[in-house]
Amino acid sequence: MGAVATGTPTGRQTVRLPAEVTSFVGRRHEAAEVKRMLSASRLVTLTGAGGVGKTRLALRVADEARRAFPDGVWLAELAELDNPSLLAQGVTEALEIRDHSSRPAMDVLVDHLRDRQALIVLDNCEHLLEECARLADRLLRAAPRLRLLTTSRQALGTAGEQSLAVPTLGLPDPRGARPSLATLARYDAIRLFVERAAAIVPGFELDEDNRDAVERICRRLDGIPLGIELAAVRLRALSVQQLLERLDDRFRLLTTGSRTVLPRHRTLRALIDWSYELCTERERLLWARVSVFAGSLDLEAAEAVCSGEGIEREEILDLVAELVDKSVLLREEHRTSVRYRMLDTLRAYGRERLAASEEEAVRLRRHRDYYRGLAADARAALFGPAQVQWFTRLHLEHANLRTALEGSLADPGQAVRGLDMAADLLYHWITSYYLGEGRRWLDQALAVCAEPTAARARALWTDSWLAVIQSDTDAAAAMLEESRSIGTRLGLDPVLAYTALYSGMVAMYRGETRSAIALYEEAVSRHRAIGDPVGLALALIRLSLAHSFIGDSPGAIALGEESLAVCDAYGEGWHRAYTMMALGVDVWRQGDTARAAALEKESLSFNRSLDDPLGIGVNLEVLAWIAATDRDYTRAARLLGALGIIWHAIGAPLSGYGHLVHYHEECEAAARRALGKPAFNAASKQGARLSFTEALGYALEDELPSEETAAGGRPSPLTPRESEIAQLVARGLSNKEIASSLVIAQRTAEGHIEHILSKLGFNSRAQVAVWVAEQHRTPDAEGEHPPEDTV
């Protein structure tokens, strides 16, 4: 008979977790979610890239949950365990089981845990994934009161497992407004850096002088906790600004750390090397090749750019799935598609590997070719039912489009193709917030490609429209003159049609209405002749507006209706929305304000779905004019206040529709006279305080948002129910708990949370929590007594 295995007796709790030598920052909501998952599942796996904080989160959850496990909470560290056959033995040692029998370690382990209510943390399972999966399955079957919390680059893949992808630490949305110092200090990445910096440099604090550098450091490190901690160590010898400057060579810089840290975890480089070594050869190839993408990518792009020379196209899907499982690629859900993203640190590593393989030039060329083709396909599908999907796709691909343009224009042999690509993206520049960038790309391409070719002629008239929208009519006129000259010399009918159209816009802006009408009529005739519905619809819209401007309502209506017919024949929506806007202007001038408002609101609804700021701005303008005509001067003033913010964001009032400015001026003057200066200013300020979403809701629904405001008096963009749910999200409740609390279906709660994220422009619950905390702070309390962890 063998020796009896000994261990902690039932009823006497033992906690075998390492003491925290540094403070644990944030993760409140992730910790709450893990605890909820542990209550519902006996196996929970935390996944994520190396250094993201899986271990720290697991240990914090285990410590906080220890009262639920009277038979102990234990940590089994597996990182140093290279031999899979020693896994069960390693776990028995971690549980301090002393058994000198000849029984297999797995049998000893099963017997020891069979009747115990305990929690075991299995840390760093990825290099022993199959073995850990088998061990977990065996233990959970034998020990019904056991719980396992594992950390791994990917899920174990066993029955009943729940997994949580641990995100990087929170940072402000770079597209949002600049946060206050107090708000910035609440983001987990910033808090971690500041706390670690203060441990290195006593008295270190976040202030107005260093805030931008600290935020940029944390952003360059992707919010990865390990990277932030290793970076902070360098403050022993560097200032924050010097550290930021030296992060360009991040892998060289971040080479030191605590001597007690495992060698594999001493630097980001070591962690990433380890992740790379755990991949198969094809996974490594894909990792390196995906590094040529900027931002995110979809499966189609991965197949086009990354296949060949060792990876068959049909293998890409499975390899992508494997890299997602290994947390090398992050999966992103979008409304109509799934996309993948690689953290910048991992992308930089992959790019090194790609360069070392001498494949970099090939993959960059394939990337350029793919996105130039995508831009051309989008242009070809511009006027049709798939229009909005294409606009959305180009928006998601903006970073990759930019990379392709950069690469094309940097190569003299590819510059003309880059010029074509920039012109193909005309509607991407116009229907997004990239108009200024689009013009810069076209200006740069035109400077490089000076030969009087058809490509240059097309790029010139394309660039001229962007210049018109920016109210730079002199530059537009010069570009159009050159484009027309090339078109005439080379016999390019499409070029002559578009130069006539945009020259008409310039003339209209300059007050040369009769000349503009003649040019628009020429454009209509030429576009009809060449069968270009895009140019025809646009010319008809402009001609309709011009006829309305001179008081020819029958002509304006007829031209607008013809434009609608062209759009409807192709199932087109964007030009149709602008046509309704133009018709609304003339119907308003005729005095039918109800019908005019209906036309503008229908147009606005489409422009809102497309997120077209220019179209939205013009719609709100006309709705303000209508309100003034109806003597609803308060509404007019509110809309004018909101418009001030919108036009400021776009960069010019009534961009591309300068001849309508006098309507704006008349509307404002009428509202001022009717309300008086104090009341007008108050209403205008009220409109200016509306968020973009609130302003659109007010324009469409004629109702101000709910006065459910935070203590600071900020109107919320959320409905009362959404505000209530946001509060519960901030408290760390799961979807299931929120549904139970409000007595609604879980699906309903999930739908509300999706709407909250969409309205606020967020992609995580942690961001919602920060927003809730900010909403509930009064202006007087700025910087005072920050609330307890809100992330």
PDB file of N, CA and C in Angstrom, residues 95 144 168 225 264 293 343 350-351 376 404 450 452 461 480 486 581 590 658 671 691 694 699:
ATOM      1  N   LEU A  95      -0.252  22.248  -5.937  1.00  0.00           N
ATOM      2  CA  LEU A  95      -1.264  22.060  -4.905  1.00  0.00           C
ATOM      3  C   LEU A  95      -0.669  21.475  -3.618  1.00  0.00           C
ATOM      4  N   PRO A 144     -16.760  17.374  -9.097  1.00  0.00           N
ATOM      5  CA  PRO A 144     -17.903  18.214  -9.480  1.00  0.00           C
ATOM      6  C   PRO A 144     -17.930  19.599  -8.845  1.00  0.00           C
ATOM      7  N   THR A 168      -6.601  45.196 -24.051  1.00  0.00           N
ATOM      8  CA  THR A 168      -5.543  46.060 -23.547  1.00  0.00           C
ATOM      9  C   THR A 168      -6.167  47.130 -22.665  1.00  0.00           C
ATOM     10  N   PRO A 225      -0.160  46.237 -20.672  1.00  0.00           N
ATOM     11  CA  PRO A 225       0.381  46.505 -19.335  1.00  0.00           C
ATOM     12  C   PRO A 225       1.868  46.228 -19.205  1.00  0.00           C
ATOM     13  N   ARG A 264      11.246  34.617 -20.202  1.00  0.00           N
ATOM     14  CA  ARG A 264      10.342  34.788 -21.327  1.00  0.00           C
ATOM     15  C   ARG A 264       9.506  36.058 -21.211  1.00  0.00           C
ATOM     16  N   PHE A 293      -0.663  45.143 -43.628  1.00  0.00           N
ATOM     17  CA  PHE A 293      -1.946  45.843 -43.527  1.00  0.00           C
ATOM     18  C   PHE A 293      -1.868  46.923 -42.451  1.00  0.00           C
ATOM     19  N   LEU A 343      -2.410  44.014 -33.078  1.00  0.00           N
ATOM     20  CA  LEU A 343      -1.826  45.076 -32.276  1.00  0.00           C
ATOM     21  C   LEU A 343      -0.551  45.584 -32.932  1.00  0.00           C
ATOM     22  N   GLY A 350       5.982  41.297 -36.834  1.00  0.00           N
ATOM     23  CA  GLY A 350       5.749  40.576 -38.073  1.00  0.00           C
ATOM     24  C   GLY A 350       6.452  41.220 -39.256  1.00  0.00           C
ATOM     25  N   ARG A 351       6.495  42.554 -39.252  1.00  0.00           N
ATOM     26  CA  ARG A 351       7.151  43.243 -40.354  1.00  0.00           C
ATOM     27  C   ARG A 351       8.654  42.954 -40.365  1.00  0.00           C
ATOM     28  N   ALA A 376     -11.041  51.004 -57.539  1.00  0.00           N
ATOM     29  CA  ALA A 376     -11.646  50.997 -58.876  1.00  0.00           C
ATOM     30  C   ALA A 376     -12.997  50.294 -58.865  1.00  0.00           C
ATOM     31  N   ALA A 404      -1.746  52.186 -49.395  1.00  0.00           N
ATOM     32  CA  ALA A 404      -1.582  51.895 -50.815  1.00  0.00           C
ATOM     33  C   ALA A 404      -1.249  53.155 -51.608  1.00  0.00           C
ATOM     34  N   ALA A 450       3.069  64.969 -63.905  1.00  0.00           N
ATOM     35  CA  ALA A 450       2.843  66.249 -64.585  1.00  0.00           C
ATOM     36  C   ALA A 450       2.535  66.100 -66.067  1.00  0.00           C
ATOM     37  N   PRO A 452       0.605  65.623 -69.466  1.00  0.00           N
ATOM     38  CA  PRO A 452      -0.808  65.926 -69.804  1.00  0.00           C
ATOM     39  C   PRO A 452      -1.554  64.695 -70.334  1.00  0.00           C
ATOM     40  N   TRP A 461     -10.079  67.409 -62.596  1.00  0.00           N
ATOM     41  CA  TRP A 461     -11.481  67.782 -62.333  1.00  0.00           C
ATOM     42  C   TRP A 461     -11.985  67.169 -61.026  1.00  0.00           C
ATOM     43  N   LEU A 480      -9.561  73.233 -63.494  1.00  0.00           N
ATOM     44  CA  LEU A 480     -10.548  72.933 -64.528  1.00  0.00           C
ATOM     45  C   LEU A 480     -10.093  73.428 -65.899  1.00  0.00           C
ATOM     46  N   ILE A 486      -6.547  69.627 -71.648  1.00  0.00           N
ATOM     47  CA  ILE A 486      -6.098  68.261 -71.961  1.00  0.00           C
ATOM     48  C   ILE A 486      -7.223  67.480 -72.619  1.00  0.00           C
ATOM     49  N   MET A 581     -33.021  67.095 -51.504  1.00  0.00           N
ATOM     50  CA  MET A 581     -32.613  68.344 -50.862  1.00  0.00           C
ATOM     51  C   MET A 581     -32.861  69.526 -51.786  1.00  0.00           C
ATOM     52  N   GLN A 590     -41.499  78.106 -52.707  1.00  0.00           N
ATOM     53  CA  GLN A 590     -42.892  78.267 -53.161  1.00  0.00           C
ATOM     54  C   GLN A 590     -43.847  78.435 -51.988  1.00  0.00           C
ATOM     55  N   GLY A 658     -22.161  77.708 -51.936  1.00  0.00           N
ATOM     56  CA  GLY A 658     -21.975  79.069 -51.475  1.00  0.00           C
ATOM     57  C   GLY A 658     -23.054  80.038 -51.922  1.00  0.00           C
ATOM     58  N   ALA A 671     -34.652  85.440 -37.367  1.00  0.00           N
ATOM     59  CA  ALA A 671     -34.757  84.854 -36.028  1.00  0.00           C
ATOM     60  C   ALA A 671     -34.277  85.841 -34.965  1.00  0.00           C
ATOM     61  N   SER A 691     -25.236  67.204 -29.018  1.00  0.00           N
ATOM     62  CA  SER A 691     -24.287  66.341 -29.711  1.00  0.00           C
ATOM     63  C   SER A 691     -24.756  66.191 -31.156  1.00  0.00           C
ATOM     64  N   GLU A 694     -27.818  64.103 -31.240  1.00  0.00           N
ATOM     65  CA  GLU A 694     -28.975  64.835 -30.716  1.00  0.00           C
ATOM     66  C   GLU A 694     -29.479  65.864 -31.718  1.00  0.00           C
ATOM     67  N   ALA A 699     -33.640  67.588 -35.490  1.00  0.00           N
ATOM     68  CA  ALA A 699     -34.028  67.999 -36.838  1.00  0.00           C
ATOM     69  C   ALA A 699     -35.088  67.075 -37.416  1.00  0.00           C
TER      70      ALA A 699
END
